[in-house]
Coordinates of C-alpha atoms and ligand atoms in Angstrom, one line a residue:
Chain A
M244 CA 288.9 84.9 107.4
E245 CA 290.3 87.2 110.1
V246 CA 288.0 89.3 112.2
I247 CA 289.1 92.5 113.8
R248 CA 286.8 94.1 116.3
P249 CA 288.3 97.5 117.1
A250 CA 287.3 99.2 120.3
D251 CA 287.6 102.7 118.9
I252 CA 288.3 104.5 115.6
Q253 CA 292.1 104.7 116.3
E254 CA 292.3 100.9 116.6
A255 CA 290.1 100.6 113.5
A256 CA 292.5 102.8 111.4
A257 CA 295.5 101.0 112.8
A258 CA 294.0 97.6 111.9
L259 CA 293.3 98.8 108.4
A260 CA 296.9 100.1 108.0
E261 CA 298.3 96.7 109.1
N262 CA 295.9 94.6 107.1
P263 CA 295.8 95.9 103.5
G264 CA 292.8 94.4 101.9
A265 CA 290.8 94.1 105.2
V266 CA 287.2 95.2 104.5
P267 CA 285.3 97.6 106.8
L268 CA 281.9 96.1 107.8
A269 CA 279.2 98.6 108.9
G270 CA 275.6 97.6 108.5
G271 CA 276.5 94.9 105.9
T272 CA 273.5 95.8 103.7
D273 CA 275.7 96.3 100.6
L274 CA 278.7 94.2 101.6
M275 CA 276.8 91.0 102.6
V276 CA 274.9 90.9 99.3
E277 CA 278.3 90.8 97.6
V278 CA 279.5 88.2 100.1
N279 CA 276.4 86.0 99.8
F280 CA 276.7 85.9 96.0
G281 CA 280.4 85.1 96.1
H282 CA 281.4 88.4 94.5
I283 CA 283.7 89.2 97.4
R284 CA 285.6 86.9 99.6
P285 CA 287.1 89.1 102.3
S286 CA 290.4 87.8 103.8
A287 CA 289.7 90.0 106.8
V288 CA 286.9 92.3 108.1
I289 CA 287.0 95.2 110.5
T290 CA 283.7 95.5 112.3
L291 CA 282.5 99.0 112.8
R292 CA 279.0 98.5 114.3
R293 CA 280.1 99.2 117.8
V294 CA 282.7 101.9 117.2
E295 CA 281.2 104.8 119.2
E296 CA 283.0 107.8 117.7
I297 CA 281.3 107.2 114.4
Q298 CA 277.8 107.1 115.9
E299 CA 277.8 110.8 116.8
L300 CA 275.0 112.9 115.3
S301 CA 274.8 116.6 115.6
R302 CA 273.4 119.4 113.4
R303 CA 276.6 119.8 111.3
R304 CA 278.3 116.5 111.9
I305 CA 276.9 113.1 111.0
G306 CA 278.9 110.1 112.1
A307 CA 279.6 107.5 109.4
G308 CA 278.0 104.8 111.6
V309 CA 274.7 106.6 112.0
T310 CA 271.9 104.4 110.5
F311 CA 269.2 105.6 108.2
R312 CA 266.7 104.7 110.8
D313 CA 268.2 107.3 113.1
L314 CA 268.3 109.8 110.3
E315 CA 264.6 109.4 109.6
T316 CA 263.8 111.6 112.6
G317 CA 266.7 114.0 112.4
D318 CA 267.0 117.8 112.0
H319 CA 267.5 118.0 108.3
R320 CA 264.2 117.6 106.5
A321 CA 265.6 116.4 103.2
L322 CA 267.9 113.9 104.9
A323 CA 265.0 112.6 107.0
Q324 CA 262.9 112.3 103.8
L325 CA 265.6 110.4 101.9
A326 CA 266.3 108.2 104.9
R327 CA 262.7 107.1 105.0
T328 CA 262.9 106.0 101.3
I329 CA 265.9 103.7 101.8
G330 CA 265.0 100.0 101.3
S331 CA 262.7 98.8 104.1
P332 CA 262.7 99.1 107.9
Q333 CA 265.1 96.2 108.1
I334 CA 267.6 97.9 105.7
R335 CA 267.3 101.3 107.5
A336 CA 267.9 99.7 110.9
A337 CA 271.3 98.3 109.7
G338 CA 272.4 100.5 106.8
T339 CA 274.6 103.5 107.6
I340 CA 275.3 106.8 105.8
G341 CA 279.0 105.8 105.9
G342 CA 278.2 102.6 104.0
N343 CA 276.2 104.5 101.5
I344 CA 279.1 106.8 100.9
G345 CA 281.6 103.9 100.9
T346 CA 279.7 102.1 98.2
A347 CA 279.3 105.3 96.2
S348 CA 276.6 103.9 93.9
P349 CA 275.2 106.4 91.4
A350 CA 271.9 105.5 93.0
G351 CA 273.0 106.1 96.6
D352 CA 270.2 108.2 98.0
S353 CA 272.2 110.2 100.4
L354 CA 274.6 111.5 97.7
P355 CA 272.4 114.3 96.2
F356 CA 271.9 115.6 99.8
L357 CA 275.7 115.8 100.3
A358 CA 276.2 117.4 96.9
G359 CA 273.6 120.0 97.2
L360 CA 274.9 121.2 100.6
D361 CA 278.6 121.1 99.6
A362 CA 279.2 118.6 102.4
R363 CA 282.7 117.4 103.1
I364 CA 283.6 113.8 103.9
E365 CA 285.9 113.2 106.9
L366 CA 288.5 110.4 106.3
R367 CA 290.9 109.0 108.8
S368 CA 294.1 107.0 108.5
A369 CA 296.6 105.8 111.1
A370 CA 299.5 107.4 109.2
R371 CA 298.0 110.8 108.4
G372 CA 295.2 111.4 110.8
A373 CA 292.0 113.1 109.7
R374 CA 291.4 114.9 106.4
L375 CA 288.4 116.6 104.9
V376 CA 287.4 116.0 101.3
P377 CA 284.8 118.1 99.4
W378 CA 282.1 115.8 98.0
D379 CA 283.0 116.6 94.4
E380 CA 286.6 115.5 95.0
F381 CA 285.4 112.4 96.9
F382 CA 283.0 110.9 94.4
I383 CA 285.0 110.4 91.2
G384 CA 283.1 107.8 89.2
V385 CA 280.6 104.9 89.3
K386 CA 281.4 103.3 92.7
Q387 CA 284.7 105.1 92.7
T388 CA 286.0 107.4 95.4
S389 CA 289.2 109.2 96.2
K390 CA 289.4 107.4 99.6
R391 CA 292.8 105.8 100.0
P392 CA 293.0 102.1 100.9
D393 CA 294.2 102.8 104.4
E394 CA 291.4 105.4 105.1
L395 CA 288.1 105.0 107.0
I396 CA 285.1 107.3 106.5
T397 CA 284.4 108.8 109.9
A398 CA 281.8 111.5 109.3
V399 CA 280.0 113.9 107.0
L400 CA 280.4 117.6 107.7
L401 CA 277.7 120.1 106.7
P402 CA 278.4 123.8 106.2
E403 CA 277.5 126.5 108.7
D404 CA 275.1 128.3 106.5
L405 CA 272.3 125.8 106.2
P406 CA 269.3 126.5 103.9
D407 CA 266.0 127.7 105.1
R408 CA 264.1 125.2 103.0
Q409 CA 265.1 121.7 101.8
E410 CA 263.2 119.0 100.0
F411 CA 264.1 115.5 98.7
A412 CA 262.1 113.1 96.5
K413 CA 262.9 110.1 94.3
I414 CA 261.3 108.2 91.5
G415 CA 261.2 104.4 91.5
Q416 CA 259.0 101.6 90.3
R417 CA 257.0 101.4 93.5
S418 CA 256.7 103.2 96.8
A419 CA 259.0 101.1 98.9
M420 CA 262.2 99.1 98.4
V421 CA 263.3 100.6 95.2
I422 CA 266.5 101.8 93.7
S423 CA 266.1 105.4 92.5
I424 CA 265.6 106.0 88.8
V425 CA 266.0 109.7 89.6
A426 CA 266.6 111.2 93.1
A427 CA 266.7 115.0 93.7
C428 CA 267.4 117.5 96.5
V429 CA 266.5 121.2 96.3
F430 CA 267.8 123.7 98.9
R431 CA 266.6 127.3 99.1
W432 CA 267.8 130.2 101.3
R433 CA 265.7 133.1 102.2
G434 CA 267.5 135.5 99.9
G435 CA 266.8 133.3 96.9
R436 CA 270.0 131.3 96.7
T437 CA 269.1 127.8 95.4
R438 CA 271.0 124.6 95.1
V439 CA 269.9 121.6 93.1
A440 CA 271.5 118.1 93.1
L441 CA 270.4 114.9 91.5
G442 CA 271.3 111.3 91.8
S443 CA 271.0 108.3 89.4
V444 CA 271.4 110.6 86.5
G445 CA 275.2 110.5 86.1
P446 CA 278.2 108.5 87.4
T447 CA 278.4 110.8 90.4
P448 CA 275.8 113.2 91.9
I449 CA 275.0 116.1 89.5
R450 CA 274.8 119.7 90.6
C451 CA 272.8 121.8 88.1
R452 CA 274.7 125.0 88.4
R453 CA 273.2 126.9 85.5
A454 CA 269.7 126.2 86.8
E455 CA 270.8 127.3 90.2
D456 CA 272.2 130.6 88.9
M457 CA 269.1 131.2 86.9
I458 CA 266.6 130.6 89.7
S459 CA 268.6 132.2 92.5
N460 CA 268.0 135.5 90.8
E461 CA 264.3 135.1 90.9
R462 CA 262.9 136.2 94.3
N463 CA 259.3 135.0 93.4
P464 CA 259.6 132.8 90.4
G465 CA 256.4 132.6 88.3
E466 CA 255.3 129.8 85.9
S467 CA 257.7 130.8 83.1
A468 CA 260.7 130.9 85.4
L469 CA 259.8 127.5 86.9
D470 CA 259.4 126.1 83.4
E471 CA 262.8 127.5 82.4
F472 CA 264.3 126.1 85.6
A473 CA 263.0 122.6 84.8
R474 CA 264.2 122.8 81.2
I475 CA 267.8 123.7 82.3
V476 CA 267.8 120.9 84.9
S477 CA 266.8 118.4 82.2
E478 CA 269.7 119.7 80.1
E479 CA 272.3 119.6 82.8
V480 CA 271.8 116.0 84.0
R481 CA 273.9 113.2 82.3
P482 CA 271.7 110.1 82.5
I483 CA 272.1 106.8 80.7
T484 CA 269.6 104.3 79.5
D485 CA 269.5 101.1 81.5
H486 CA 266.9 98.4 82.6
R487 CA 265.4 100.9 85.1
G488 CA 264.7 103.7 82.7
T489 CA 265.7 105.5 79.5
E490 CA 267.9 108.5 79.2
D491 CA 264.9 110.5 77.9
Y492 CA 262.7 109.5 80.8
R493 CA 265.4 110.4 83.3
R494 CA 266.0 113.8 81.7
H495 CA 262.3 114.6 81.7
S496 CA 261.8 113.4 85.3
S497 CA 264.8 115.3 86.5
G498 CA 263.2 118.6 85.4
V499 CA 259.8 117.7 86.7
L500 CA 261.1 116.5 90.1
A501 CA 263.4 119.5 90.6
R502 CA 260.6 121.9 89.7
R503 CA 258.2 120.2 92.1
L504 CA 260.7 120.3 94.9
L505 CA 261.4 123.9 94.3
E506 CA 257.7 124.7 94.4
R507 CA 257.5 122.9 97.8
C508 CA 260.4 125.0 99.1
L509 CA 258.6 128.2 97.9
A510 CA 255.3 127.2 99.4
S511 CA 256.5 126.0 102.8
Chain B
M217 CA 286.1 81.8 115.7
R218 CA 284.0 81.2 118.8
I219 CA 281.0 83.6 119.1
H220 CA 278.9 84.2 122.2
A221 CA 275.5 85.7 121.9
E222 CA 272.2 85.8 123.8
V223 CA 269.6 84.1 121.6
N224 CA 266.0 84.2 122.7
G225 CA 267.1 85.0 126.2
E226 CA 269.6 82.2 126.5
A227 CA 273.4 82.4 126.4
R228 CA 274.5 80.5 123.3
E229 CA 277.8 80.0 121.6
F230 CA 278.8 78.8 118.1
E231 CA 281.7 78.4 115.9
T232 CA 282.0 80.3 112.6
K233 CA 284.9 80.4 110.2
G234 CA 284.2 82.4 107.2
S235 CA 281.9 85.3 106.2
E236 CA 278.7 83.3 106.5
S237 CA 275.5 85.1 107.6
L238 CA 273.6 84.8 110.8
L239 CA 270.8 83.2 108.9
F240 CA 272.8 80.0 108.3
V241 CA 274.1 79.9 111.9
L242 CA 270.6 80.1 113.3
A243 CA 269.4 77.1 111.3
D244 CA 272.5 75.0 111.1
Q245 CA 274.1 75.4 114.4
L246 CA 271.6 76.8 116.8
G247 CA 268.6 74.6 115.9
L248 CA 266.4 77.7 115.0
P249 CA 265.0 77.2 111.5
G250 CA 262.3 79.8 111.9
A251 CA 264.1 82.6 110.0
K252 CA 263.9 81.5 106.3
G253 CA 266.4 82.1 103.6
A254 CA 265.1 83.0 100.2
C255 CA 266.7 85.9 98.4
E256 CA 269.8 86.4 100.5
Q257 CA 270.0 90.0 99.4
G258 CA 267.7 91.8 101.9
E259 CA 264.7 92.0 99.5
C260 CA 262.2 89.6 101.0
G261 CA 262.4 89.8 104.8
S262 CA 261.7 86.1 105.3
C263 CA 264.9 86.0 107.4
S264 CA 263.9 88.8 109.7
V265 CA 265.1 88.7 113.3
M266 CA 265.7 91.3 116.1
L267 CA 269.4 92.1 116.6
D268 CA 270.1 94.3 119.7
G269 CA 266.5 95.5 119.6
R270 CA 266.3 96.3 115.9
L271 CA 264.6 94.5 113.1
V272 CA 267.1 93.3 110.6
C273 CA 267.6 90.7 107.8
S274 CA 269.7 87.9 109.2
C275 CA 271.0 87.2 105.7
L276 CA 272.8 90.6 105.8
V277 CA 274.3 90.1 109.2
M278 CA 277.8 88.6 109.2
A279 CA 277.7 85.9 111.9
V280 CA 281.1 87.1 113.4
D281 CA 279.5 90.5 114.1
V282 CA 277.0 89.2 116.6
D283 CA 279.4 88.5 119.4
G284 CA 278.0 89.9 122.6
S285 CA 274.7 90.8 120.9
E286 CA 271.1 89.9 121.8
I287 CA 269.1 88.1 119.1
V288 CA 265.4 87.3 119.1
T289 CA 264.0 85.0 116.5
V290 CA 260.4 83.9 115.8
E291 CA 260.9 81.0 118.1
G292 CA 261.7 83.4 120.9
L293 CA 258.4 85.3 120.3
G294 CA 256.2 82.3 120.6
R295 CA 257.8 80.7 123.7
S296 CA 254.9 81.1 126.1
G297 CA 252.1 80.3 123.8
L298 CA 251.2 82.1 120.6
H299 CA 252.4 85.7 120.3
P300 CA 249.4 88.1 119.7
V301 CA 250.7 88.6 116.2
Q302 CA 250.7 84.9 115.5
K303 CA 247.2 84.5 116.9
A304 CA 246.0 87.4 114.8
L305 CA 247.5 85.8 111.6
V306 CA 245.9 82.4 112.5
D307 CA 242.5 84.0 113.1
S308 CA 242.6 85.9 109.7
G309 CA 243.8 82.8 107.8
A310 CA 246.9 84.7 106.8
V311 CA 249.1 81.6 106.1
Q312 CA 249.2 79.9 102.7
C313 CA 252.5 78.1 102.2
G314 CA 253.7 79.8 105.3
F315 CA 257.2 80.5 104.1
C316 CA 257.0 84.2 104.6
T317 CA 255.1 84.0 107.9
P318 CA 258.0 83.9 110.4
G319 CA 259.4 87.1 108.8
F320 CA 256.0 88.9 108.9
V321 CA 255.5 87.8 112.5
V322 CA 258.9 89.2 113.6
A323 CA 258.4 92.4 111.6
A324 CA 254.9 93.0 113.0
A325 CA 256.0 92.2 116.5
A326 CA 258.8 94.8 116.2
L327 CA 256.3 97.4 115.0
L328 CA 253.9 96.7 118.0
D329 CA 256.8 97.0 120.4
E330 CA 257.4 100.5 119.2
N331 CA 253.9 101.5 118.3
P332 CA 251.2 99.4 120.1
V333 CA 248.3 100.9 118.1
P334 CA 249.6 101.5 114.5
S335 CA 247.3 102.8 111.8
S336 CA 246.7 100.7 108.6
D337 CA 249.3 102.9 106.8
E338 CA 251.8 102.4 109.5
I339 CA 251.3 98.7 109.3
R340 CA 251.8 98.7 105.6
E341 CA 255.0 100.8 105.8
A342 CA 256.4 98.6 108.6
L343 CA 255.9 95.5 106.5
S344 CA 257.3 97.0 103.3
G345 CA 260.4 94.9 103.6
N346 CA 258.5 91.6 103.7
I347 CA 257.3 89.8 100.6
C348 CA 254.7 87.0 100.5
R349 CA 255.2 85.0 97.3
C350 CA 251.7 83.5 97.7
T351 CA 250.6 87.2 97.6
G352 CA 248.4 86.8 100.6
Y353 CA 248.7 90.4 101.7
G354 CA 245.0 90.9 102.2
A355 CA 244.6 88.4 105.0
I356 CA 248.0 89.4 106.6
L357 CA 246.9 93.1 106.7
R358 CA 243.4 92.2 107.9
G359 CA 244.8 90.2 110.8
L360 CA 247.1 92.9 111.9
D361 CA 244.5 95.7 111.4
S362 CA 242.1 93.8 113.6
L363 CA 244.8 93.3 116.2
A364 CA 245.5 97.0 116.2
G365 CA 241.8 97.8 116.3
N366 CA 241.6 99.4 112.9
R367 CA 238.2 99.3 111.2
Ligands
FAD695 C1 267.2 95.4 99.9 C2 268.1 96.6 99.8 C3 267.5 97.8 99.6 C4 268.3 99.0 99.5 N1 267.7 100.2 99.2 C5 268.5 101.3 99.1 C6 267.9 102.5 98.8 O1 266.7 102.7 98.7 N2 268.8 103.6 98.6 C7 270.1 103.5 98.8 O2 270.8 104.5 98.7 N3 270.7 102.3 99.1 C8 269.9 101.2 99.3 N4 270.5 100.0 99.5 C9 272.0 99.9 99.7 C10 272.5 100.0 101.1 O3 271.5 99.6 102.1 C11 273.0 101.4 101.4 O4 274.0 101.7 100.5 C12 273.6 101.4 102.9 O5 273.8 102.8 103.2 C13 274.9 100.7 103.1 O6 275.4 100.9 104.4 P1 275.9 99.7 105.3 O7 276.2 100.3 106.6 O8 275.0 98.6 105.3 O9 277.3 99.4 104.5 P2 278.1 98.1 104.4 O10 277.5 97.1 103.5 O11 278.6 97.6 105.7 O12 279.4 98.7 103.6 C14 279.3 99.2 102.3 C15 280.7 99.5 101.8 O13 281.2 100.7 102.4 C16 282.4 100.3 103.1 N5 282.3 101.0 104.4 C17 281.3 101.0 105.3 N6 281.5 101.8 106.3 C18 282.8 102.4 106.1 C19 283.6 103.3 106.8 N7 283.2 103.9 107.9 N8 284.8 103.6 106.3 C20 285.2 103.1 105.1 N9 284.5 102.2 104.4 C21 283.3 101.8 104.9 C22 282.4 98.8 103.2 O14 283.7 98.3 103.3 C23 281.7 98.4 101.9 O15 282.5 98.5 100.9 C24 269.7 98.9 99.7 C25 270.3 97.6 100.0 C26 269.4 96.5 100.1 C27 270.0 95.1 100.4
FES696 S1 266.6 86.0 102.7 FE1 267.1 87.7 103.9 S2 265.8 89.2 103.0 FE2 265.4 87.5 101.7
FES697 S1 252.2 82.4 102.6 FE1 253.5 81.6 101.0 S2 255.0 83.1 100.9 FE2 253.5 84.1 102.1

């Protein structure tokens, strides 16, 4: 196995271009599980843990190499909330947001956050430089993205107009170290505009646009509006039944969770 | 490939060819069997070590990625007599088969480095990545609670 230790992102992109099939290694919390179980046998790895450009963290730009541990105390409430639910302290100390995006698991807990805020993913290749891809063009299927083989993920970019309130929660079988059965993010702006995104209830993160339209027109939603909101969310998700939960359970929980988060946004 | 790292305060080097994890290098090449391998998928924490000041699962660290890094294993914590965490666990009788103990010791020591007087809830959260298959959590938490002065 060849090991490439780039000093900066330019070197990393050049290495990836020259070594098709080389695997980027960030925190290793997804990749090493595959390696340990013999599912992947990389011919070359490109280590990213020490590449500084992708460690940057500011209000609207989150470097791909930022760990969930560092996001636990960040500016964005929902992002901090979700970061704290990722695996365990050991996993959060190593696991990065870029790795979460790179794996693109339907249960990746950062994905609903990106979807709800209409984040863009910054990719970089040696041949074409940087490009920005909207989240819904980036995540295209279960563990499938539109990232080209010669591209690295360098950052997540958030829009200028950030919400006044944001909340995240997930449902799992216990309170730590769980893969989400349902994960949800709700964002609300002062004027009423609301965004709702859920994870683990479809091949890619799901935005509930009908529910958003309905509730964005309610300045002070009462019980019946909240019930209606939850009902539409349950309709809009596209879950499957698997060993973690049934389709019905996921539909029901999606509505309950989204409603609860919206209530928290309204109360805070 | 030749890898150089500072392990428990000493400069060490080792040879690694493939994509093996740090866990195996510690035991097989560096004579440090304290970190234990069980799940090899980050779920149990028995392989916990400190890498560049952060608590990680050594089974999820590719050995080639530690060149130039600082590693502290359970052996490094107990070099000058028992570490306070080790003493607390002995006093509370927290060791049954002992397989999980090195991982719990490293995780608890990492917590105390950051937060010398954690609450009971903080202790539980900090240890949420460590599993005891003898299910001896009561004695483990009692030992750490008394070390932190809780109850
Ligand atoms: C015990 C355990 C618990 C977990 N719990 C959760 C959880 O609760 N929620 C959750 O969402 N996930 C969880 N995960 C999954 C994992 O920790 C996350 O997906 C994490 O964000 C992966 O990041 P990493 O830096 O470790 O990625 P790596 O394993 O290093 O990489 C993951 C993939 O992305 C690619 N990649 C990484 N960085 C880049 C880059 N900059 N450019 C291009 N490609 C890149 C790699 O080549 C690889 O294919 C858990 C994993 C374990 C082992
Ligand atoms: S062996 Fe590393 S976490 Fe279980
Ligand atoms: S004492 Fe046996 S695994 Fe914990």
